[in-house]
Coordinates of C-alpha atoms in Angstrom, one line a residue:
M9 CA -26.2 -15.3 -23.1
T10 CA -26.7 -13.5 -19.7
L11 CA -25.2 -10.5 -18.1
Q12 CA -23.9 -12.7 -15.3
Q13 CA -21.9 -14.8 -17.9
L14 CA -20.4 -11.6 -19.3
K15 CA -19.3 -10.6 -15.8
Y16 CA -17.8 -14.0 -15.4
I17 CA -15.7 -13.6 -18.5
I18 CA -14.5 -10.1 -17.5
E19 CA -13.5 -11.4 -14.0
I20 CA -11.5 -14.4 -15.5
V21 CA -9.6 -12.0 -17.7
N22 CA -8.9 -9.6 -14.8
C23 CA -7.6 -12.5 -12.6
G24 CA -5.8 -14.4 -15.3
S25 CA -7.1 -17.7 -14.2
I26 CA -10.5 -19.5 -13.7
N27 CA -9.5 -20.7 -10.2
E28 CA -8.7 -17.2 -8.9
A29 CA -11.8 -15.7 -10.6
A30 CA -14.0 -18.4 -8.9
K31 CA -12.6 -17.4 -5.5
R32 CA -13.4 -13.7 -6.1
L33 CA -16.9 -14.5 -7.4
F34 CA -17.6 -16.9 -4.5
I35 CA -18.5 -19.8 -6.7
T36 CA -16.9 -23.1 -7.3
Q37 CA -14.3 -23.6 -10.1
P38 CA -16.4 -26.3 -11.9
S39 CA -19.4 -24.0 -11.8
L40 CA -17.5 -21.2 -13.4
S41 CA -15.9 -23.5 -16.0
N42 CA -19.3 -24.9 -16.9
A43 CA -20.7 -21.3 -17.3
V44 CA -17.8 -20.5 -19.7
K45 CA -18.3 -23.7 -21.7
E46 CA -22.1 -23.0 -22.0
L47 CA -21.4 -19.5 -23.3
E48 CA -18.8 -20.8 -25.8
T49 CA -21.3 -23.4 -27.0
E50 CA -23.9 -20.8 -27.5
I51 CA -21.7 -18.3 -29.4
G52 CA -20.0 -21.0 -31.4
F53 CA -16.3 -20.3 -30.7
D54 CA -13.7 -20.6 -27.9
L55 CA -13.2 -17.5 -25.8
F56 CA -10.1 -18.9 -24.2
L57 CA -7.1 -20.9 -25.3
R58 CA -6.2 -23.5 -22.7
T59 CA -2.6 -24.5 -22.3
P60 CA -0.6 -26.2 -19.5
K61 CA 0.6 -22.8 -18.5
G62 CA -3.0 -21.4 -18.1
I63 CA -5.5 -19.6 -20.2
T64 CA -5.3 -16.7 -22.6
L65 CA -8.0 -15.0 -24.7
S66 CA -8.4 -16.2 -28.2
V67 CA -8.5 -13.7 -31.1
D68 CA -12.3 -13.9 -31.1
G69 CA -12.4 -13.8 -27.3
A70 CA -10.5 -10.5 -27.3
E71 CA -13.1 -9.0 -29.6
F72 CA -15.9 -10.5 -27.5
L73 CA -14.4 -9.0 -24.3
G74 CA -14.6 -5.5 -25.7
Y75 CA -18.3 -5.8 -26.3
A76 CA -18.9 -7.5 -23.0
R77 CA -17.2 -4.7 -21.1
Q78 CA -19.4 -2.2 -22.9
V79 CA -22.6 -4.1 -22.1
V80 CA -21.7 -4.5 -18.4
E81 CA -20.8 -0.8 -18.1
Q82 CA -24.0 0.3 -19.7
A83 CA -26.0 -2.1 -17.5
G84 CA -24.4 -0.6 -14.5
L85 CA -25.3 2.9 -15.6
L86 CA -28.9 1.8 -16.2
E87 CA -29.2 0.2 -12.7
Q88 CA -27.7 3.3 -11.1
R89 CA -30.1 5.6 -13.0
Y90 CA -33.3 3.7 -12.8
L91 CA -33.0 1.3 -9.9
S92 CA -31.3 3.7 -7.5
K93 CA -28.4 1.3 -7.1
K94 CA -25.0 2.6 -6.0
P95 CA -22.4 2.9 -8.8
S96 CA -20.7 -0.4 -9.7
R97 CA -17.2 -1.1 -8.5
Q98 CA -14.8 0.7 -11.0
L99 CA -12.0 -1.3 -12.6
C100 CA -9.0 -0.2 -14.5
S101 CA -5.6 -1.8 -15.1
I102 CA -2.5 -0.1 -16.6
S103 CA 0.9 -1.5 -17.4
T104 CA 3.8 1.0 -17.9
Q105 CA 7.5 1.5 -18.1
H106 CA 8.8 3.5 -15.1
Y107 CA 7.5 7.0 -15.8
A108 CA 6.6 9.5 -13.1
F109 CA 3.9 11.1 -15.4
A110 CA 2.1 7.8 -15.7
V111 CA 1.9 7.6 -11.9
N112 CA 0.7 11.3 -11.7
A113 CA -2.1 10.6 -14.2
F114 CA -3.1 7.5 -12.2
V115 CA -3.3 9.5 -9.0
N116 CA -5.5 12.0 -10.8
L117 CA -7.7 9.3 -12.2
I118 CA -8.4 7.8 -8.8
R119 CA -9.0 11.3 -7.2
E120 CA -11.5 12.2 -10.0
S121 CA -13.3 8.8 -10.1
G122 CA -15.8 9.8 -7.5
S123 CA -16.5 6.1 -6.8
D124 CA -17.0 4.7 -3.3
E125 CA -15.6 1.4 -4.5
Y126 CA -12.9 0.7 -7.1
E127 CA -10.1 -1.7 -8.0
F128 CA -7.4 0.0 -10.1
T129 CA -4.1 -1.6 -10.9
L130 CA -0.9 0.1 -12.0
R131 CA 2.0 -2.2 -13.0
E132 CA 5.4 -0.6 -13.4
T133 CA 7.0 -3.5 -15.2
R134 CA 9.3 -4.7 -17.9
T135 CA 8.8 -3.8 -21.6
H136 CA 8.0 -7.4 -22.8
E137 CA 5.6 -7.9 -19.9
I138 CA 3.7 -4.6 -20.9
I139 CA 3.1 -6.0 -24.3
E140 CA 2.1 -9.4 -22.9
D141 CA -0.3 -7.7 -20.4
V142 CA -2.1 -5.8 -23.1
K143 CA -2.1 -8.7 -25.5
N144 CA -3.8 -10.9 -22.9
L145 CA -5.9 -8.0 -21.7
R146 CA -4.6 -8.1 -18.1
S147 CA -4.2 -4.4 -18.8
E148 CA -6.3 -2.3 -21.1
I149 CA -3.4 0.1 -21.7
G150 CA 0.4 -0.1 -21.9
I151 CA 2.8 2.8 -21.9
L152 CA 6.2 2.5 -23.5
Y153 CA 8.6 4.2 -25.9
K154 CA 10.0 3.8 -29.4
N155 CA 13.1 5.4 -30.8
P156 CA 15.2 4.8 -34.0
F157 CA 17.0 1.9 -32.4
N158 CA 14.2 -0.2 -31.2
R159 CA 11.3 0.9 -33.5
K160 CA 11.4 -2.0 -35.9
V161 CA 11.5 -4.6 -33.2
I162 CA 8.7 -3.0 -31.1
E163 CA 6.5 -2.4 -34.1
K164 CA 6.9 -6.0 -35.3
L165 CA 5.9 -7.3 -31.9
L166 CA 2.9 -5.0 -31.7
R167 CA 1.7 -6.1 -35.2
E168 CA 2.1 -9.8 -34.3
N169 CA 0.0 -9.3 -31.2
R170 CA -2.7 -7.1 -32.8
L171 CA -1.7 -4.0 -30.7
V172 CA -1.7 -0.4 -31.8
F173 CA 0.8 2.3 -30.7
H174 CA -0.8 5.8 -30.1
P175 CA 1.9 8.5 -29.8
L176 CA 1.7 10.9 -26.8
F177 CA 4.8 13.0 -27.1
T178 CA 8.4 13.0 -28.4
A179 CA 11.2 14.1 -26.0
K180 CA 14.9 14.7 -26.2
P181 CA 17.0 12.5 -24.0
H182 CA 18.0 13.6 -20.5
I183 CA 19.8 12.1 -17.6
F184 CA 18.5 11.9 -14.0
V185 CA 21.1 12.6 -11.3
S186 CA 21.1 13.5 -7.7
S187 CA 20.9 17.3 -7.0
Q188 CA 24.3 16.9 -5.3
N189 CA 25.9 15.3 -8.4
P190 CA 28.6 17.5 -9.9
L191 CA 26.7 17.3 -13.2
A192 CA 23.4 18.5 -11.8
D193 CA 23.9 22.2 -12.7
R194 CA 25.3 21.7 -16.2
P195 CA 23.3 23.1 -19.1
F196 CA 23.9 19.7 -20.8
V197 CA 26.1 16.6 -20.6
T198 CA 27.8 14.3 -23.1
L199 CA 28.5 10.6 -22.9
E200 CA 32.1 11.4 -22.2
D201 CA 31.1 13.4 -19.1
L202 CA 29.3 10.3 -17.8
Q203 CA 31.9 7.6 -18.2
D204 CA 33.2 7.6 -14.6
Y205 CA 29.7 7.6 -13.0
P206 CA 27.6 4.5 -12.2
Y207 CA 24.9 3.8 -14.9
L208 CA 21.6 2.7 -13.6
S209 CA 19.0 0.9 -15.7
F210 CA 15.9 -1.3 -15.2
E211 CA 16.5 -5.0 -15.6
Q212 CA 14.4 -6.8 -18.2
G213 CA 14.5 -10.4 -16.8
E214 CA 14.6 -13.3 -19.3
Y215 CA 13.8 -10.8 -22.1
N216 CA 17.0 -8.9 -21.5
S217 CA 17.4 -7.7 -25.1
F218 CA 18.9 -4.3 -26.0
Y219 CA 15.7 -3.6 -27.9
F220 CA 13.6 -4.0 -24.7
S221 CA 15.7 -1.7 -22.6
E222 CA 13.8 1.2 -21.0
E223 CA 16.8 3.4 -21.6
I224 CA 18.1 4.5 -25.0
L225 CA 21.7 3.9 -26.0
S226 CA 21.5 0.5 -24.4
T227 CA 24.4 -0.8 -26.5
V228 CA 26.9 1.8 -25.2
Y229 CA 29.6 0.3 -23.0
R230 CA 29.7 1.5 -19.4
K231 CA 32.5 0.8 -17.0
K232 CA 30.1 0.8 -14.0
S233 CA 26.6 -0.6 -14.5
I234 CA 23.8 -1.4 -12.0
H235 CA 20.4 -3.1 -12.9
V236 CA 17.4 -2.5 -10.7
S237 CA 13.8 -3.5 -10.7
D238 CA 11.9 -0.5 -9.3
R239 CA 11.9 3.2 -9.5
A240 CA 12.4 3.9 -5.8
T241 CA 15.5 1.8 -5.7
L242 CA 16.9 3.5 -8.8
F243 CA 16.4 7.0 -7.3
N244 CA 17.9 5.9 -4.0
L245 CA 21.0 4.7 -5.8
L246 CA 21.2 7.8 -7.9
I247 CA 21.5 9.7 -4.7
G248 CA 23.6 7.2 -2.7
L249 CA 26.1 6.4 -5.5
N250 CA 26.1 9.6 -7.6
G251 CA 24.8 7.5 -10.5
Y252 CA 22.7 8.4 -13.5
T253 CA 20.0 7.0 -15.7
I254 CA 18.6 8.1 -19.1
S255 CA 15.0 9.0 -19.6
T256 CA 12.6 11.6 -21.0
G257 CA 13.5 14.4 -18.7
I258 CA 10.2 14.4 -16.9
V259 CA 10.8 14.1 -13.1
S260 CA 8.0 14.8 -10.6
A261 CA 8.9 16.8 -7.5
D262 CA 5.6 15.8 -6.0
L263 CA 6.5 12.1 -6.1
N264 CA 10.3 12.2 -5.9
G265 CA 11.0 15.5 -4.0
D266 CA 13.8 17.9 -5.0
N267 CA 16.6 15.4 -4.8
I268 CA 16.6 14.4 -8.4
K269 CA 17.6 16.7 -11.3
S270 CA 17.1 16.4 -15.0
V271 CA 19.9 17.4 -17.3
P272 CA 19.8 17.4 -21.2
L273 CA 22.0 14.7 -22.8
K274 CA 23.7 15.9 -26.0
V275 CA 23.1 13.0 -28.4
E276 CA 21.4 12.6 -31.7
D277 CA 18.4 10.6 -30.6
E278 CA 14.8 11.0 -29.5
I279 CA 12.2 9.2 -27.3
Q280 CA 8.7 8.8 -28.6
V281 CA 6.4 7.8 -25.7
G282 CA 2.9 6.4 -26.4
W283 CA 0.2 4.1 -25.2
I284 CA -0.7 0.7 -26.7
A285 CA -4.0 -1.1 -26.7
N286 CA -5.6 -4.0 -28.5
H287 CA -7.0 -2.7 -31.8
Q288 CA -10.2 -4.8 -31.5
I289 CA -11.1 -3.5 -28.0
Q290 CA -13.0 -0.3 -27.2
L291 CA -11.6 1.2 -24.1
S292 CA -13.6 1.3 -20.9
M293 CA -14.7 4.6 -19.5
Q294 CA -12.0 4.4 -16.9
A295 CA -9.3 3.7 -19.4
G296 CA -10.5 6.6 -21.6
A297 CA -10.4 8.8 -18.5
Y298 CA -6.9 7.7 -17.8
I299 CA -5.7 8.7 -21.3
R300 CA -7.2 12.1 -20.8
E301 CA -5.5 12.5 -17.4
L302 CA -2.2 11.3 -19.0
K303 CA -2.4 14.0 -21.7
A304 CA -3.3 16.7 -19.2
V305 CA -0.2 15.8 -17.0
I306 CA 2.1 15.7 -20.0
Q307 CA 1.0 19.2 -21.0
L308 CA 1.6 20.4 -17.5
Y309 CA 5.2 19.5 -17.9
G310 CA 5.3 21.8 -20.9
L311 CA 5.5 19.0 -23.6
T312 CA 3.6 19.1 -26.8
L313 CA 1.2 16.3 -27.4
T314 CA 1.6 14.3 -30.7
E315 CA -1.6 14.7 -32.7

């Protein structure tokens, strides 16, 4: 087992395919495949499950990857300290529902990284894809929410995929509206107040289940409903159509300006936001730093962290 083989495995996981990893590593695909097979023969188990749709880590492979990342990180620190080599290229990948605080923390992570070279990835994506990304280790961390409606379904999926949910905070539901919306200055709103306004939500693709909705109260009937795929479009439509969406109440003026207001929604519900990770994997230093930045940002918004 060599350090180069460990780097190969990490790159394959980051890319999601052997072909793409071979291109990034500037070696041929057969050479990379042979290196993986030699390592699998040496350790006595398959690191990857090969299917017509591609490759995914095996259960043993996921555990192996955690150790491989630690070894490669420590080797980089040794080289930097004793061989006067520049710091290795920093890597970190996060998948998240569409939360401004997750982006704030990501910005802070990059600013504080102090690295001349890095390759960080932030995927604002669908709920099911977040779980798949973390399951297959395309991302080290996923950020999503649970509430009384979706809890059993989400927790079942996490158990089946060997993922653990770590609570960050619990929030009362709010709506986001344009600052020009007639509801913007209300102390709170009810569902009845909203019935004539367009409702905006993030579409969930082929996994369009009520349980995967990013917005609570997904089963409530709306006369006017619009599905979007990204946060910028949603905010533009909030302004252009006087629509609303439901979220945690955290809106970032730094990222979104002063055009969006948060108003409490008077319902008996709550939103518990947390991060998920593979329980067999020790987080990289960059992922650990992201969690710390995430907690710091949440506290800046005046929310209490869940211990």
